[in-house]
Tab-separated table of N, CA and C in Angstrom:
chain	number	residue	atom	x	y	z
A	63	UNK	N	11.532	-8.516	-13.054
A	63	UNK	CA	11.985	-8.535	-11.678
A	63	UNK	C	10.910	-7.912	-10.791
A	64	UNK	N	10.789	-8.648	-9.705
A	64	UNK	CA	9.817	-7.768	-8.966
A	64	UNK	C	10.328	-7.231	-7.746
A	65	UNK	N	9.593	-6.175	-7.555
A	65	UNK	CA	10.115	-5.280	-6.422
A	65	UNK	C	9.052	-5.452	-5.014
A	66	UNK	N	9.612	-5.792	-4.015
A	66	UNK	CA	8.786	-5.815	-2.771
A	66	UNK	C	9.087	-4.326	-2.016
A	67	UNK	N	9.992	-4.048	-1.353
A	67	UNK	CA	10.176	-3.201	-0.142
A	67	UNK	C	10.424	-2.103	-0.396
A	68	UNK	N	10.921	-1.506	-1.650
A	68	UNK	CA	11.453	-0.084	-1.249
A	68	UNK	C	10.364	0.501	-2.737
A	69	UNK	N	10.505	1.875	-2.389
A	69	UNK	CA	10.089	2.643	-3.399
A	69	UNK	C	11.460	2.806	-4.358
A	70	UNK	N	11.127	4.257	-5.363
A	70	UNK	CA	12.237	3.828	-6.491
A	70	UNK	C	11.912	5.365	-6.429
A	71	UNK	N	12.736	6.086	-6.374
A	71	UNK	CA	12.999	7.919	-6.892
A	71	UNK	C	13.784	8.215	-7.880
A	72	UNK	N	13.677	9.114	-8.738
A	72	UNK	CA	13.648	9.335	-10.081
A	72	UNK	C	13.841	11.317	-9.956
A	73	UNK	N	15.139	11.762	-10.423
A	73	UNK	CA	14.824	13.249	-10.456
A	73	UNK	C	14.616	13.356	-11.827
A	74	UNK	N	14.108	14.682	-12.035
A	74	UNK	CA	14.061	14.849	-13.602
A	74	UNK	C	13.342	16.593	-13.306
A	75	UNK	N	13.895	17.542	-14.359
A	75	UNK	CA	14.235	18.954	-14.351
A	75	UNK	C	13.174	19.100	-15.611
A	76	UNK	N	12.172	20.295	-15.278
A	76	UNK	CA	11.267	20.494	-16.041
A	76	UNK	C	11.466	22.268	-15.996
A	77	UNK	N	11.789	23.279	-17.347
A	77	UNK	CA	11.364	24.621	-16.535
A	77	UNK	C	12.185	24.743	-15.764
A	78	UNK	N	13.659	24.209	-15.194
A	78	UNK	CA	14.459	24.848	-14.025
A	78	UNK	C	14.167	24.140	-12.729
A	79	UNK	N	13.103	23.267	-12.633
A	79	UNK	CA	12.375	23.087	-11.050
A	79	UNK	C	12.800	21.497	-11.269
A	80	UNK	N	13.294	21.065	-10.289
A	80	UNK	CA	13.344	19.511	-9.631
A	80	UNK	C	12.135	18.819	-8.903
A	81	UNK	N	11.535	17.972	-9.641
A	81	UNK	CA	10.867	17.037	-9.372
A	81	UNK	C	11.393	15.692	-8.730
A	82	UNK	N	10.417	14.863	-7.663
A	82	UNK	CA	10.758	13.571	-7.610
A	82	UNK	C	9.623	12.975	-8.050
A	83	UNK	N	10.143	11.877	-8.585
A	83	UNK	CA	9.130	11.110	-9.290
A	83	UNK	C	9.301	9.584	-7.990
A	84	UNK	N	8.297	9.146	-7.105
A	84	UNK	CA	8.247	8.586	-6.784
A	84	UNK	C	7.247	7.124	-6.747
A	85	UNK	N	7.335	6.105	-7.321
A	85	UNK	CA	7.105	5.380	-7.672
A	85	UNK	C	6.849	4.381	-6.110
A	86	UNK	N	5.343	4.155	-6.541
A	86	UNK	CA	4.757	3.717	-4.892
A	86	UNK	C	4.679	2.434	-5.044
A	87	UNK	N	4.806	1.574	-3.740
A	87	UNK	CA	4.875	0.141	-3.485
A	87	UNK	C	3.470	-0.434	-3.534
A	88	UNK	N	2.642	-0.925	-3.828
A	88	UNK	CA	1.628	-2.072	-3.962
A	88	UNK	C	2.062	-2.784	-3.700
A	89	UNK	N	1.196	-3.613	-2.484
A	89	UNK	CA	0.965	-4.824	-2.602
A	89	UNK	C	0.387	-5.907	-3.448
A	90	UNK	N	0.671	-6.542	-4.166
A	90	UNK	CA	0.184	-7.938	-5.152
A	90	UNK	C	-1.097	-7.855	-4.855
A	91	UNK	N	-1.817	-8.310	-4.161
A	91	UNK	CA	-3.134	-8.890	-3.358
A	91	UNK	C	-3.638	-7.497	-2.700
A	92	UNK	N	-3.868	-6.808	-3.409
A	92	UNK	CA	-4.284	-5.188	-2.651
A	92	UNK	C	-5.815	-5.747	-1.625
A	93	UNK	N	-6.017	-5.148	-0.719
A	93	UNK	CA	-7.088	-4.788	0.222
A	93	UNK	C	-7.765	-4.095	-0.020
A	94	UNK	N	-9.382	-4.288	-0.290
A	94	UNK	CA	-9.735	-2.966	-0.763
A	94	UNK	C	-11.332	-2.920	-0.215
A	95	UNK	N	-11.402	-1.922	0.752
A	95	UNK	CA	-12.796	-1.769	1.555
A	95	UNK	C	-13.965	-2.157	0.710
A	96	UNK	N	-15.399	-2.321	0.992
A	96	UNK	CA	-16.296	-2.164	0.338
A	96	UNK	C	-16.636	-1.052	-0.201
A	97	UNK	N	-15.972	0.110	0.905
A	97	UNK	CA	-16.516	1.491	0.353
A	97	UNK	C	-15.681	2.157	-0.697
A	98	UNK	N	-14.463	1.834	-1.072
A	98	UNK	CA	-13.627	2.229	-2.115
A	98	UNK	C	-13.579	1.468	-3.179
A	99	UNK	N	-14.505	0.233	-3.205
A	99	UNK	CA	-14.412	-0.957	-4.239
A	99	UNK	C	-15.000	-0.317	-6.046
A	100	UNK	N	-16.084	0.388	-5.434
A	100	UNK	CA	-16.615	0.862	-6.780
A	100	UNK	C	-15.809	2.020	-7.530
A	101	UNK	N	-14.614	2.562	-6.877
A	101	UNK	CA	-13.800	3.477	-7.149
A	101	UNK	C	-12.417	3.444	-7.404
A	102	UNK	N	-12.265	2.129	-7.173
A	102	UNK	CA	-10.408	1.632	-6.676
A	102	UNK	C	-9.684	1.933	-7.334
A	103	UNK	N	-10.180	1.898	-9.159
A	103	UNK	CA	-9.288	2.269	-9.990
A	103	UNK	C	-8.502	3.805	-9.971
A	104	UNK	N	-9.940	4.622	-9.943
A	104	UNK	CA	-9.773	6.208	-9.801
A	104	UNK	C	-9.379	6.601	-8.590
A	105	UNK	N	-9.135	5.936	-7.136
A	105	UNK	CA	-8.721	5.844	-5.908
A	105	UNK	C	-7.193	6.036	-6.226
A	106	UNK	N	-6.682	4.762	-6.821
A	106	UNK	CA	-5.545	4.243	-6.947
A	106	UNK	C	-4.355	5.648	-8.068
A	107	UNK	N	-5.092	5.700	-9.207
A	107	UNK	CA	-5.160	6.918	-10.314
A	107	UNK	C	-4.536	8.128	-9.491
A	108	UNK	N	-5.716	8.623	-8.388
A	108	UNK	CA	-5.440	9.734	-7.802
A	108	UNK	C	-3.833	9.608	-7.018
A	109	UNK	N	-3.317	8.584	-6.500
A	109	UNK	CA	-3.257	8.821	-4.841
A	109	UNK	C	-1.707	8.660	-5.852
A	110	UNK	N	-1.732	7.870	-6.840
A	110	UNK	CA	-0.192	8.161	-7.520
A	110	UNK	C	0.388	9.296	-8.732
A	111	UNK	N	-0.764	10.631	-8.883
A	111	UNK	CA	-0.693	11.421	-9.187
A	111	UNK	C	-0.334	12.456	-8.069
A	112	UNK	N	-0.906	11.934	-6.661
A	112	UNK	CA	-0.825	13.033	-5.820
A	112	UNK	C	-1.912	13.931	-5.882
A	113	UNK	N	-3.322	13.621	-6.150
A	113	UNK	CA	-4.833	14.776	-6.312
A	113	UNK	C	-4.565	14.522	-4.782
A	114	UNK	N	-5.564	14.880	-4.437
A	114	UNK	CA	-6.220	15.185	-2.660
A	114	UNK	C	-7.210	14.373	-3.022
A	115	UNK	N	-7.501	13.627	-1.720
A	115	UNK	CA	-9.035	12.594	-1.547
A	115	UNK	C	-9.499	13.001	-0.187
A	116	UNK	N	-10.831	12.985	-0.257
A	116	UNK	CA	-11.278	13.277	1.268
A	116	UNK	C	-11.739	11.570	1.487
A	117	UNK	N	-11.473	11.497	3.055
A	117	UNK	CA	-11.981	10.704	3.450
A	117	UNK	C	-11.084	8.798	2.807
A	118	UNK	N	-9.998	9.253	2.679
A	118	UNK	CA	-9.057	7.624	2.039
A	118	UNK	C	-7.949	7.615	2.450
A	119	UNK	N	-8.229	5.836	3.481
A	119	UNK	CA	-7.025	5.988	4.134
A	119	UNK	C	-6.573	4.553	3.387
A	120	UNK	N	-5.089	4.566	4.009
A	120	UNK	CA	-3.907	3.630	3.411
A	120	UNK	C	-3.550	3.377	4.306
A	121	UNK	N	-3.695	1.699	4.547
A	121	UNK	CA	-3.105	0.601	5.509
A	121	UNK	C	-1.624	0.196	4.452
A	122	UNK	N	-0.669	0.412	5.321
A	122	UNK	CA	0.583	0.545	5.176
A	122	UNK	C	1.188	-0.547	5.929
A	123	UNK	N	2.660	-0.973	5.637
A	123	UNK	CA	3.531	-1.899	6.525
A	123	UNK	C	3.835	-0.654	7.763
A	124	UNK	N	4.698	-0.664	8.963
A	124	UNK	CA	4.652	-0.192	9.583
A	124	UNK	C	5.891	0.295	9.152
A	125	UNK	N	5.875	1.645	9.709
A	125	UNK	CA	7.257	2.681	8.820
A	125	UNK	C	7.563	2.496	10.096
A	126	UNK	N	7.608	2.095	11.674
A	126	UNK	CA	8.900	2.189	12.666
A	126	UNK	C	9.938	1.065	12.662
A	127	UNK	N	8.809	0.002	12.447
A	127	UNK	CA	9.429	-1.431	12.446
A	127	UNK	C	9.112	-2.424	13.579
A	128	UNK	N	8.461	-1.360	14.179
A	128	UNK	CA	7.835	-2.354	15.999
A	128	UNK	C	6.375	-2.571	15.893
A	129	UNK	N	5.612	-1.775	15.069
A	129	UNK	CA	4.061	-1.836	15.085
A	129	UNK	C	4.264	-2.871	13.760
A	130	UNK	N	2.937	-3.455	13.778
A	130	UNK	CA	2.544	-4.477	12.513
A	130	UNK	C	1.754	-3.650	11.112
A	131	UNK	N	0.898	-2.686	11.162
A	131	UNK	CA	1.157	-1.729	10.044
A	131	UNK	C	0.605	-0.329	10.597
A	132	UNK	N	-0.140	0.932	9.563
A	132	UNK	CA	-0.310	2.387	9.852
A	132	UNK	C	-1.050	2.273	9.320
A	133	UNK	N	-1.976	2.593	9.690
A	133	UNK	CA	-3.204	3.790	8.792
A	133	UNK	C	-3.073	5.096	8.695
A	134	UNK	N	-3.282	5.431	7.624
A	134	UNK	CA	-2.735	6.769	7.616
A	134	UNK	C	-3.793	7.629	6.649
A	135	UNK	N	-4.014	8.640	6.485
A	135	UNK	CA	-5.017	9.795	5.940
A	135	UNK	C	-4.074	9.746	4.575
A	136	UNK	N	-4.974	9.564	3.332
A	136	UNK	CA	-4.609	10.092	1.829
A	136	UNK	C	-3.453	11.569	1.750
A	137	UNK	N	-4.591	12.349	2.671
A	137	UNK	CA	-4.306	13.384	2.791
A	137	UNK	C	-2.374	13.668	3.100
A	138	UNK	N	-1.795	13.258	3.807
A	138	UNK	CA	-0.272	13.194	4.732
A	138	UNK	C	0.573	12.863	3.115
A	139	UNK	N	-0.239	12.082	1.915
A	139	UNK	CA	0.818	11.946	0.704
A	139	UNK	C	1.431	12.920	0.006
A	140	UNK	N	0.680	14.236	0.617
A	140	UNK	CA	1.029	15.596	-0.138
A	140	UNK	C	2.167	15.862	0.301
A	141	UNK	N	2.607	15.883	1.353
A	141	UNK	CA	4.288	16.004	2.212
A	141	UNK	C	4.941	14.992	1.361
A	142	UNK	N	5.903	15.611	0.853
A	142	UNK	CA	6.441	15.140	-0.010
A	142	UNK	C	8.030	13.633	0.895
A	143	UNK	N	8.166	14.242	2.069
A	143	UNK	CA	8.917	13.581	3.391
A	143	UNK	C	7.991	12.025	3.510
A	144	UNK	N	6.676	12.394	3.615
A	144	UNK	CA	5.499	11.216	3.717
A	144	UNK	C	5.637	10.077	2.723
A	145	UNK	N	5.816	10.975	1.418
A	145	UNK	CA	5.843	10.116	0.096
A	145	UNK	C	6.932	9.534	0.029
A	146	UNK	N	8.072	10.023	0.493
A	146	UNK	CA	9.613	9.389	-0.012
A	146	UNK	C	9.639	7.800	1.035
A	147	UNK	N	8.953	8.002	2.287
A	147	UNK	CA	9.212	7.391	3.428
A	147	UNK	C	7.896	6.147	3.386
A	148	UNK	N	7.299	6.285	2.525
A	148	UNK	CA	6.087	5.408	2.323
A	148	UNK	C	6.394	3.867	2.112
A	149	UNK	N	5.814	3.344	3.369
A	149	UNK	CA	5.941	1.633	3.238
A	149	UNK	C	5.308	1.666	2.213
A	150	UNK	N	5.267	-0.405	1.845
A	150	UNK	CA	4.760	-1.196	0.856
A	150	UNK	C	2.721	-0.638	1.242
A	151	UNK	N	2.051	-0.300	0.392
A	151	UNK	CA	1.040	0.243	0.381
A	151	UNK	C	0.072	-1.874	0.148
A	152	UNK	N	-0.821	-1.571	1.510
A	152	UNK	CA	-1.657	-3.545	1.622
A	152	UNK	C	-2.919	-2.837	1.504
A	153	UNK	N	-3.057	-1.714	1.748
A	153	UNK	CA	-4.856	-2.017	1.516
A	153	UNK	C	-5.150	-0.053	1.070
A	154	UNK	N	-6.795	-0.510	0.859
A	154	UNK	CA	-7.240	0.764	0.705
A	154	UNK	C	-8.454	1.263	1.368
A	155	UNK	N	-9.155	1.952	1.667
A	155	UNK	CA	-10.586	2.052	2.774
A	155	UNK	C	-11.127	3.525	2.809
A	156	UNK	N	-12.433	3.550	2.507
A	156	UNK	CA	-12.895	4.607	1.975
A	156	UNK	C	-13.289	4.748	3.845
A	157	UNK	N	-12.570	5.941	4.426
A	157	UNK	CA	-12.941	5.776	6.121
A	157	UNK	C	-12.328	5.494	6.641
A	158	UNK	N	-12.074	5.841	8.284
A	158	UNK	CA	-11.069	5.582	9.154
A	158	UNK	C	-11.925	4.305	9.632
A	159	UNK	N	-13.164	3.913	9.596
A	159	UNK	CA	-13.596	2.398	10.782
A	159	UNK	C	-13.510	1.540	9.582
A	160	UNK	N	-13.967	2.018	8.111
A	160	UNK	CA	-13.349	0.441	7.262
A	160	UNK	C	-11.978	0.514	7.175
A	161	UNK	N	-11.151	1.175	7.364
A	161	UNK	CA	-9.925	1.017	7.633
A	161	UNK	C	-9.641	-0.254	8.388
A	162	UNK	N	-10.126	0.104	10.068
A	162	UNK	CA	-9.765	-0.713	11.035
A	162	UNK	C	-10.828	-2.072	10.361
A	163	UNK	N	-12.029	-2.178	10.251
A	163	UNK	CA	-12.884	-3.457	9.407
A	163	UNK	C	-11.764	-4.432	9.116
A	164	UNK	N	-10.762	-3.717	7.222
A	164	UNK	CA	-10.021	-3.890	6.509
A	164	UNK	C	-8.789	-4.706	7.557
A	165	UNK	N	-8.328	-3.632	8.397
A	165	UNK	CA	-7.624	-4.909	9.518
A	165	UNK	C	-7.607	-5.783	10.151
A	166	UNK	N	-9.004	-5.814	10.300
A	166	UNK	CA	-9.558	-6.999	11.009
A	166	UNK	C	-9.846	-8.031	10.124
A	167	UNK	N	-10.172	-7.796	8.911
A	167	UNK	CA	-9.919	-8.954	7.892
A	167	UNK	C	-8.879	-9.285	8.039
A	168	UNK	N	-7.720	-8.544	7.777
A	168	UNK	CA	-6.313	-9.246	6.794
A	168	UNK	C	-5.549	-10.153	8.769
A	169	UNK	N	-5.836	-9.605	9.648
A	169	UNK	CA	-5.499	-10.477	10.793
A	169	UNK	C	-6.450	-11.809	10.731
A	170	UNK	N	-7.679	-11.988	10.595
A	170	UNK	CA	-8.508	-12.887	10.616
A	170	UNK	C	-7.930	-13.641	9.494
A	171	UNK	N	-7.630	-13.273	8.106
A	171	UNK	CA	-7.213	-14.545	7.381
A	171	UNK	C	-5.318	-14.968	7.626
A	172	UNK	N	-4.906	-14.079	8.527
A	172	UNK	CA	-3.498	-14.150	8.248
A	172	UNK	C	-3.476	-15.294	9.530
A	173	UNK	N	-4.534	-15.136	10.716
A	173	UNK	CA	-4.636	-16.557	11.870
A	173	UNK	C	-5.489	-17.752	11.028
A	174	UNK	N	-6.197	-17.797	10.398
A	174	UNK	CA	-6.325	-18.526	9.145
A	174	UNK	C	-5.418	-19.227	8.851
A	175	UNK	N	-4.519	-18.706	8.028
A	175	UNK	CA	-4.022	-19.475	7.366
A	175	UNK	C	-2.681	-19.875	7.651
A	176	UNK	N	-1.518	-19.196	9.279
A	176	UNK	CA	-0.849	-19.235	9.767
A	176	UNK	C	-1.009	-20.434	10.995
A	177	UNK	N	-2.082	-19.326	11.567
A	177	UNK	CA	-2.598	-20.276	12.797
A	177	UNK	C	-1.714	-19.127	14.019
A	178	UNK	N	-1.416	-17.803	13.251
A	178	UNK	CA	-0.646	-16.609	14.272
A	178	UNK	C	-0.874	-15.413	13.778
A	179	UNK	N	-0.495	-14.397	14.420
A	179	UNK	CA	-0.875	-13.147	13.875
A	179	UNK	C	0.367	-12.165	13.517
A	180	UNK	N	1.583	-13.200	13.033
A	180	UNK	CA	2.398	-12.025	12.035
A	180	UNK	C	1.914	-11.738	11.130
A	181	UNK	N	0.917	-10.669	10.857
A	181	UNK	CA	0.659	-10.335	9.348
A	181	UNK	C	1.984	-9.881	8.231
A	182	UNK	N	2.638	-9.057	8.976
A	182	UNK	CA	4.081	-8.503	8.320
A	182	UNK	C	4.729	-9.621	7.228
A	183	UNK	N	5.236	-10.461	8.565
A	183	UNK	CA	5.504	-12.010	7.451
A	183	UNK	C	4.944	-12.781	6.388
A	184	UNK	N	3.143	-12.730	6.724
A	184	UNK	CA	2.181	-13.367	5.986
A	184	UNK	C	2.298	-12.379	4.801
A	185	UNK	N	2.204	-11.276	4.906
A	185	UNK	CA	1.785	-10.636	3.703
A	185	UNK	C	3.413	-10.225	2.628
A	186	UNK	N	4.276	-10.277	3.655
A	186	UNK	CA	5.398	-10.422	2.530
A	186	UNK	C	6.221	-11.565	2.094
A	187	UNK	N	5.721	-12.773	2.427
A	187	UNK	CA	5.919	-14.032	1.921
A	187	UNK	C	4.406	-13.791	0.893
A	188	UNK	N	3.110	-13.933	0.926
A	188	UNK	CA	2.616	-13.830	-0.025
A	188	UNK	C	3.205	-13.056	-1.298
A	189	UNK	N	2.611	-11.840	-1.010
A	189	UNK	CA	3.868	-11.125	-2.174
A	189	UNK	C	5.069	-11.680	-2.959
A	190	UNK	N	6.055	-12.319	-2.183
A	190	UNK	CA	6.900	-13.346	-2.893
A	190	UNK	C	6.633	-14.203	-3.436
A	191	UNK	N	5.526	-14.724	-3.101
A	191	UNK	CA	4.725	-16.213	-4.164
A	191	UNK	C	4.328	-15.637	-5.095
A	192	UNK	N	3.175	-14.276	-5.173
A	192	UNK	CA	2.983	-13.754	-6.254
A	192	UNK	C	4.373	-13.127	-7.128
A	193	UNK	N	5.152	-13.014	-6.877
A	193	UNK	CA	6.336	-12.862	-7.304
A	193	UNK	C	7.244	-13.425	-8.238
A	194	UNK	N	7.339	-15.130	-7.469
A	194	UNK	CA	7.826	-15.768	-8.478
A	194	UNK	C	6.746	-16.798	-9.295
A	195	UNK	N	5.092	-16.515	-8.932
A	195	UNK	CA	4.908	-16.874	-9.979
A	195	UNK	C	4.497	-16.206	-10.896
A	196	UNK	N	4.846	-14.765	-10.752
A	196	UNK	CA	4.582	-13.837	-12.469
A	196	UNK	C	5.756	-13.985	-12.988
A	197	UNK	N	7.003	-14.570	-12.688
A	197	UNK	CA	8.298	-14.481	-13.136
A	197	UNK	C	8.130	-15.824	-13.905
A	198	UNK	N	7.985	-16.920	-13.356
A	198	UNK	CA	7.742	-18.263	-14.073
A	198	UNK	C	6.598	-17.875	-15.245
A	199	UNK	N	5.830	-17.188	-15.005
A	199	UNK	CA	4.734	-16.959	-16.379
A	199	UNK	C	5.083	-16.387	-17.308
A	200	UNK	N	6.256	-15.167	-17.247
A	200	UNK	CA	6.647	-14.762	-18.310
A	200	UNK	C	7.826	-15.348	-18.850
């Protein structure tokens, strides 16, 4: 089954102390700057362990519902409020201007291949194609 929109929380008691185990949204078709490309794996590694990264931001769906997505600092995943509340995660960008770059791609292919600039729609109808066709493969 695949999961698009929500995250998935998980408690579990270690030692007396409550943990959440929060389980982060990817996008299928991840985005991924030039400058984080040689790193993406250990990017990716970190940011769902929760290490600290300097300098890595995350193009996000938009958490109000009126903007088309967020960029947001690595850094803000440590708030644990940040993490619970975390859209579907579309790209990655070593930098706040390949960030914006990274947006300017995914609008440029989303008028591409629309011929409009809902990315929101474009990228979660993609996701659904990749969806049902990992479901038909297995």
């Amino acid at each position: 089954m695949c999961s698009v929109a929500y995250p998935f929380f998980k408690t579990d008691t270690d030692k007396g102390k409550v943990k959440v185990k929060i389980r982060m949204n990817w996008y299928s078709k991840l985005y991924i700057g030039e400058g984080a490309k040689p790193k993406a794996g250990k990017i990716i590694r970190k940011l769902k362990r929760n290490a600290g990264q300097v300098d890595i931001y995350l193009i996000t769906l938009a958490s109000n519902g009126q903007d088309m997505l967020d960029i947001i600092n690595s850094a803000y995943l440590k708030q644990p409020a940040v993490r619970r509340s975390l859209p579907m995660i579309v790209g990655i960008a070593k930098g706040y201007e390949e960030a914006l770059d990274l947006v300017e791609q995914m609008l440029m292919e989303t008028h591409r291949e629309t011929g409009g600039y809902r990315i929101v729609e474009y990228l979660l109808q993609q996701a659904g194609k990749d969806c049902k066709n990992r479901q038909q493969r297995e």
